[in-house]
Amino acid sequence: MLPINISLNFIANMTNKLDSNSFGYALRMLRLKFGLSMKDVANGTSIGEAAIGAWERGAMPIRRNLKIYLDYFRATDPDGAAAIEKQYDEIKFNSLK
């Protein structure tokens, strides 16, 4: 397993260009920070393992599903969940331009 002592704020801000790939990486790092598999998160939420994998590879979830995913982590890592939510909003806003 990777050493996960990385601030999710750092991950969310690690590139000058926000895109779905860096967003997917941030989702993966949040999951790995807690030593969870995609199956663990799928079992703890109503989100399928395939969807979680697709998001981590760059597909963008709809907001409702992202909220379910982040709520799973919010109690133990509210800052990480907030950083990812902010990045999602910025990507969506930039896609409207």
mmCIF file with all atom_site columns, C-alpha atoms in Angstrom:
data_model
loop_
_atom_site.group_PDB
_atom_site.id
_atom_site.type_symbol
_atom_site.label_atom_id
_atom_site.label_alt_id
_atom_site.label_comp_id
_atom_site.label_asym_id
_atom_site.label_entity_id
_atom_site.label_seq_id
_atom_site.pdbx_PDB_ins_code
_atom_site.Cartn_x
_atom_site.Cartn_y
_atom_site.Cartn_z
_atom_site.occupancy
_atom_site.B_iso_or_equiv
_atom_site.pdbx_formal_charge
_atom_site.auth_seq_id
_atom_site.auth_comp_id
_atom_site.auth_asym_id
_atom_site.auth_atom_id
_atom_site.pdbx_PDB_model_num
ATOM 1  C CA . MET A 1 1  ? 0.000   0.000  0.000   1.00 0.00 ? 1  MET A CA 1
ATOM 2  C CA . LEU A 1 2  ? 1.139   3.542  -0.705  1.00 0.00 ? 2  LEU A CA 1
ATOM 3  C CA . PRO A 1 3  ? 2.071   5.788  2.198   1.00 0.00 ? 3  PRO A CA 1
ATOM 4  C CA . ILE A 1 4  ? -0.858  8.182  2.419   1.00 0.00 ? 4  ILE A CA 1
ATOM 5  C CA . ASN A 1 5  ? 0.370   11.132 4.450   1.00 0.00 ? 5  ASN A CA 1
ATOM 6  C CA . ILE A 1 6  ? -0.667  13.570 1.753   1.00 0.00 ? 6  ILE A CA 1
ATOM 7  C CA . SER A 1 7  ? -3.045  16.414 2.434   1.00 0.00 ? 7  SER A CA 1
ATOM 8  C CA . LEU A 1 8  ? -6.075  16.172 0.180   1.00 0.00 ? 8  LEU A CA 1
ATOM 9  C CA . ASN A 1 9  ? -5.926  19.943 -0.169  1.00 0.00 ? 9  ASN A CA 1
ATOM 10 C CA . PHE A 1 10 ? -2.497  19.388 -1.728  1.00 0.00 ? 10 PHE A CA 1
ATOM 11 C CA . ILE A 1 11 ? -3.927  16.769 -4.085  1.00 0.00 ? 11 ILE A CA 1
ATOM 12 C CA . ALA A 1 12 ? -6.823  18.996 -5.066  1.00 0.00 ? 12 ALA A CA 1
ATOM 13 C CA . ASN A 1 13 ? -4.416  21.854 -5.807  1.00 0.00 ? 13 ASN A CA 1
ATOM 14 C CA . MET A 1 14 ? -1.495  19.862 -7.227  1.00 0.00 ? 14 MET A CA 1
ATOM 15 C CA . THR A 1 15 ? -2.106  20.906 -10.814 1.00 0.00 ? 15 THR A CA 1
ATOM 16 C CA . ASN A 1 16 ? -2.654  24.331 -12.282 1.00 0.00 ? 16 ASN A CA 1
ATOM 17 C CA . LYS A 1 17 ? -5.264  22.857 -14.597 1.00 0.00 ? 17 LYS A CA 1
ATOM 18 C CA . LEU A 1 18 ? -8.161  21.195 -12.845 1.00 0.00 ? 18 LEU A CA 1
ATOM 19 C CA . ASP A 1 19 ? -9.432  18.235 -14.799 1.00 0.00 ? 19 ASP A CA 1
ATOM 20 C CA . SER A 1 20 ? -11.274 14.992 -14.321 1.00 0.00 ? 20 SER A CA 1
ATOM 21 C CA . ASN A 1 21 ? -8.024  12.989 -14.088 1.00 0.00 ? 21 ASN A CA 1
ATOM 22 C CA . SER A 1 22 ? -6.707  14.947 -11.099 1.00 0.00 ? 22 SER A CA 1
ATOM 23 C CA . PHE A 1 23 ? -10.208 14.773 -9.610  1.00 0.00 ? 23 PHE A CA 1
ATOM 24 C CA . GLY A 1 24 ? -10.236 10.988 -10.010 1.00 0.00 ? 24 GLY A CA 1
ATOM 25 C CA . TYR A 1 25 ? -6.812  10.795 -8.402  1.00 0.00 ? 25 TYR A CA 1
ATOM 26 C CA . ALA A 1 26 ? -8.080  12.799 -5.426  1.00 0.00 ? 26 ALA A CA 1
ATOM 27 C CA . LEU A 1 27 ? -11.016 10.392 -5.029  1.00 0.00 ? 27 LEU A CA 1
ATOM 28 C CA . ARG A 1 28 ? -8.626  7.441  -5.121  1.00 0.00 ? 28 ARG A CA 1
ATOM 29 C CA . MET A 1 29 ? -6.294  9.007  -2.558  1.00 0.00 ? 29 MET A CA 1
ATOM 30 C CA . LEU A 1 30 ? -9.225  9.669  -0.218  1.00 0.00 ? 30 LEU A CA 1
ATOM 31 C CA . ARG A 1 31 ? -10.215 6.010  -0.417  1.00 0.00 ? 31 ARG A CA 1
ATOM 32 C CA . LEU A 1 32 ? -6.647  4.736  -0.015  1.00 0.00 ? 32 LEU A CA 1
ATOM 33 C CA . LYS A 1 33 ? -6.011  7.086  2.890   1.00 0.00 ? 33 LYS A CA 1
ATOM 34 C CA . PHE A 1 34 ? -8.352  4.853  4.890   1.00 0.00 ? 34 PHE A CA 1
ATOM 35 C CA . GLY A 1 35 ? -7.010  1.605  3.422   1.00 0.00 ? 35 GLY A CA 1
ATOM 36 C CA . LEU A 1 36 ? -10.301 0.826  1.700   1.00 0.00 ? 36 LEU A CA 1
ATOM 37 C CA . SER A 1 37 ? -10.894 -1.100 -1.490  1.00 0.00 ? 37 SER A CA 1
ATOM 38 C CA . MET A 1 38 ? -13.450 0.009  -4.053  1.00 0.00 ? 38 MET A CA 1
ATOM 39 C CA . LYS A 1 39 ? -15.550 -2.943 -2.884  1.00 0.00 ? 39 LYS A CA 1
ATOM 40 C CA . ASP A 1 40 ? -15.424 -1.667 0.726   1.00 0.00 ? 40 ASP A CA 1
ATOM 41 C CA . VAL A 1 41 ? -16.748 1.743  -0.348  1.00 0.00 ? 41 VAL A CA 1
ATOM 42 C CA . ALA A 1 42 ? -19.351 0.168  -2.633  1.00 0.00 ? 42 ALA A CA 1
ATOM 43 C CA . ASN A 1 43 ? -20.586 -1.974 0.266   1.00 0.00 ? 43 ASN A CA 1
ATOM 44 C CA . GLY A 1 44 ? -20.794 1.103  2.522   1.00 0.00 ? 44 GLY A CA 1
ATOM 45 C CA . THR A 1 45 ? -22.693 3.209  -0.015  1.00 0.00 ? 45 THR A CA 1
ATOM 46 C CA . SER A 1 46 ? -25.291 2.689  -2.715  1.00 0.00 ? 46 SER A CA 1
ATOM 47 C CA . ILE A 1 47 ? -22.628 3.225  -5.395  1.00 0.00 ? 47 ILE A CA 1
ATOM 48 C CA . GLY A 1 48 ? -21.432 0.359  -7.553  1.00 0.00 ? 48 GLY A CA 1
ATOM 49 C CA . GLU A 1 49 ? -17.799 -0.708 -7.564  1.00 0.00 ? 49 GLU A CA 1
ATOM 50 C CA . ALA A 1 50 ? -17.633 -0.174 -11.348 1.00 0.00 ? 50 ALA A CA 1
ATOM 51 C CA . ALA A 1 51 ? -18.803 3.441  -10.971 1.00 0.00 ? 51 ALA A CA 1
ATOM 52 C CA . ILE A 1 52 ? -16.185 4.144  -8.297  1.00 0.00 ? 52 ILE A CA 1
ATOM 53 C CA . GLY A 1 53 ? -13.494 2.707  -10.561 1.00 0.00 ? 53 GLY A CA 1
ATOM 54 C CA . ALA A 1 54 ? -14.687 4.808  -13.499 1.00 0.00 ? 54 ALA A CA 1
ATOM 55 C CA . TRP A 1 55 ? -14.591 7.992  -11.389 1.00 0.00 ? 55 TRP A CA 1
ATOM 56 C CA . GLU A 1 56 ? -11.064 7.215  -10.230 1.00 0.00 ? 56 GLU A CA 1
ATOM 57 C CA . ARG A 1 57 ? -10.043 6.845  -13.889 1.00 0.00 ? 57 ARG A CA 1
ATOM 58 C CA . GLY A 1 58 ? -11.497 10.242 -14.822 1.00 0.00 ? 58 GLY A CA 1
ATOM 59 C CA . ALA A 1 59 ? -15.251 9.913  -15.356 1.00 0.00 ? 59 ALA A CA 1
ATOM 60 C CA . MET A 1 60 ? -17.176 12.669 -13.582 1.00 0.00 ? 60 MET A CA 1
ATOM 61 C CA . PRO A 1 61 ? -19.972 11.596 -11.236 1.00 0.00 ? 61 PRO A CA 1
ATOM 62 C CA . ILE A 1 62 ? -23.232 13.447 -10.973 1.00 0.00 ? 62 ILE A CA 1
ATOM 63 C CA . ARG A 1 63 ? -23.444 15.612 -7.859  1.00 0.00 ? 63 ARG A CA 1
ATOM 64 C CA . ARG A 1 64 ? -25.967 13.375 -6.063  1.00 0.00 ? 64 ARG A CA 1
ATOM 65 C CA . ASN A 1 65 ? -23.660 10.345 -6.340  1.00 0.00 ? 65 ASN A CA 1
ATOM 66 C CA . LEU A 1 66 ? -20.595 12.372 -5.378  1.00 0.00 ? 66 LEU A CA 1
ATOM 67 C CA . LYS A 1 67 ? -22.417 13.518 -2.234  1.00 0.00 ? 67 LYS A CA 1
ATOM 68 C CA . ILE A 1 68 ? -23.167 9.897  -1.279  1.00 0.00 ? 68 ILE A CA 1
ATOM 69 C CA . TYR A 1 69 ? -19.513 8.982  -1.837  1.00 0.00 ? 69 TYR A CA 1
ATOM 70 C CA . LEU A 1 70 ? -18.143 11.937 0.148   1.00 0.00 ? 70 LEU A CA 1
ATOM 71 C CA . ASP A 1 71 ? -20.660 11.521 2.982   1.00 0.00 ? 71 ASP A CA 1
ATOM 72 C CA . TYR A 1 72 ? -19.147 8.076  3.537   1.00 0.00 ? 72 TYR A CA 1
ATOM 73 C CA . PHE A 1 73 ? -15.813 9.786  4.374   1.00 0.00 ? 73 PHE A CA 1
ATOM 74 C CA . ARG A 1 74 ? -17.023 13.132 5.752   1.00 0.00 ? 74 ARG A CA 1
ATOM 75 C CA . ALA A 1 75 ? -17.289 12.037 9.401   1.00 0.00 ? 75 ALA A CA 1
ATOM 76 C CA . THR A 1 76 ? -13.626 10.986 9.571   1.00 0.00 ? 76 THR A CA 1
ATOM 77 C CA . ASP A 1 77 ? -12.103 13.437 7.074   1.00 0.00 ? 77 ASP A CA 1
ATOM 78 C CA . PRO A 1 78 ? -14.293 16.528 6.634   1.00 0.00 ? 78 PRO A CA 1
ATOM 79 C CA . ASP A 1 79 ? -11.432 18.605 5.178   1.00 0.00 ? 79 ASP A CA 1
ATOM 80 C CA . GLY A 1 80 ? -10.630 16.005 2.550   1.00 0.00 ? 80 GLY A CA 1
ATOM 81 C CA . ALA A 1 81 ? -14.265 15.674 1.534   1.00 0.00 ? 81 ALA A CA 1
ATOM 82 C CA . ALA A 1 82 ? -14.635 19.471 1.335   1.00 0.00 ? 82 ALA A CA 1
ATOM 83 C CA . ALA A 1 83 ? -11.478 19.818 -0.802  1.00 0.00 ? 83 ALA A CA 1
ATOM 84 C CA . ILE A 1 84 ? -12.764 17.265 -3.289  1.00 0.00 ? 84 ILE A CA 1
ATOM 85 C CA . GLU A 1 85 ? -16.208 18.876 -3.403  1.00 0.00 ? 85 GLU A CA 1
ATOM 86 C CA . LYS A 1 86 ? -14.588 22.251 -4.108  1.00 0.00 ? 86 LYS A CA 1
ATOM 87 C CA . GLN A 1 87 ? -12.512 20.762 -6.920  1.00 0.00 ? 87 GLN A CA 1
ATOM 88 C CA . TYR A 1 88 ? -15.641 19.182 -8.422  1.00 0.00 ? 88 TYR A CA 1
ATOM 89 C CA . ASP A 1 89 ? -17.423 22.557 -8.404  1.00 0.00 ? 89 ASP A CA 1
ATOM 90 C CA . GLU A 1 90 ? -14.448 24.273 -10.052 1.00 0.00 ? 90 GLU A CA 1
ATOM 91 C CA . ILE A 1 91 ? -14.236 21.647 -12.801 1.00 0.00 ? 91 ILE A CA 1
ATOM 92 C CA . LYS A 1 92 ? -17.970 21.899 -13.467 1.00 0.00 ? 92 LYS A CA 1
ATOM 93 C CA . PHE A 1 93 ? -17.815 25.727 -13.493 1.00 0.00 ? 93 PHE A CA 1
ATOM 94 C CA . ASN A 1 94 ? -14.849 25.739 -15.885 1.00 0.00 ? 94 ASN A CA 1
ATOM 95 C CA . SER A 1 95 ? -16.642 23.329 -18.218 1.00 0.00 ? 95 SER A CA 1
ATOM 96 C CA . LEU A 1 96 ? -19.395 25.937 -18.654 1.00 0.00 ? 96 LEU A CA 1
ATOM 97 C CA . LYS A 1 97 ? -16.984 28.532 -20.026 1.00 0.00 ? 97 LYS A CA 1
#
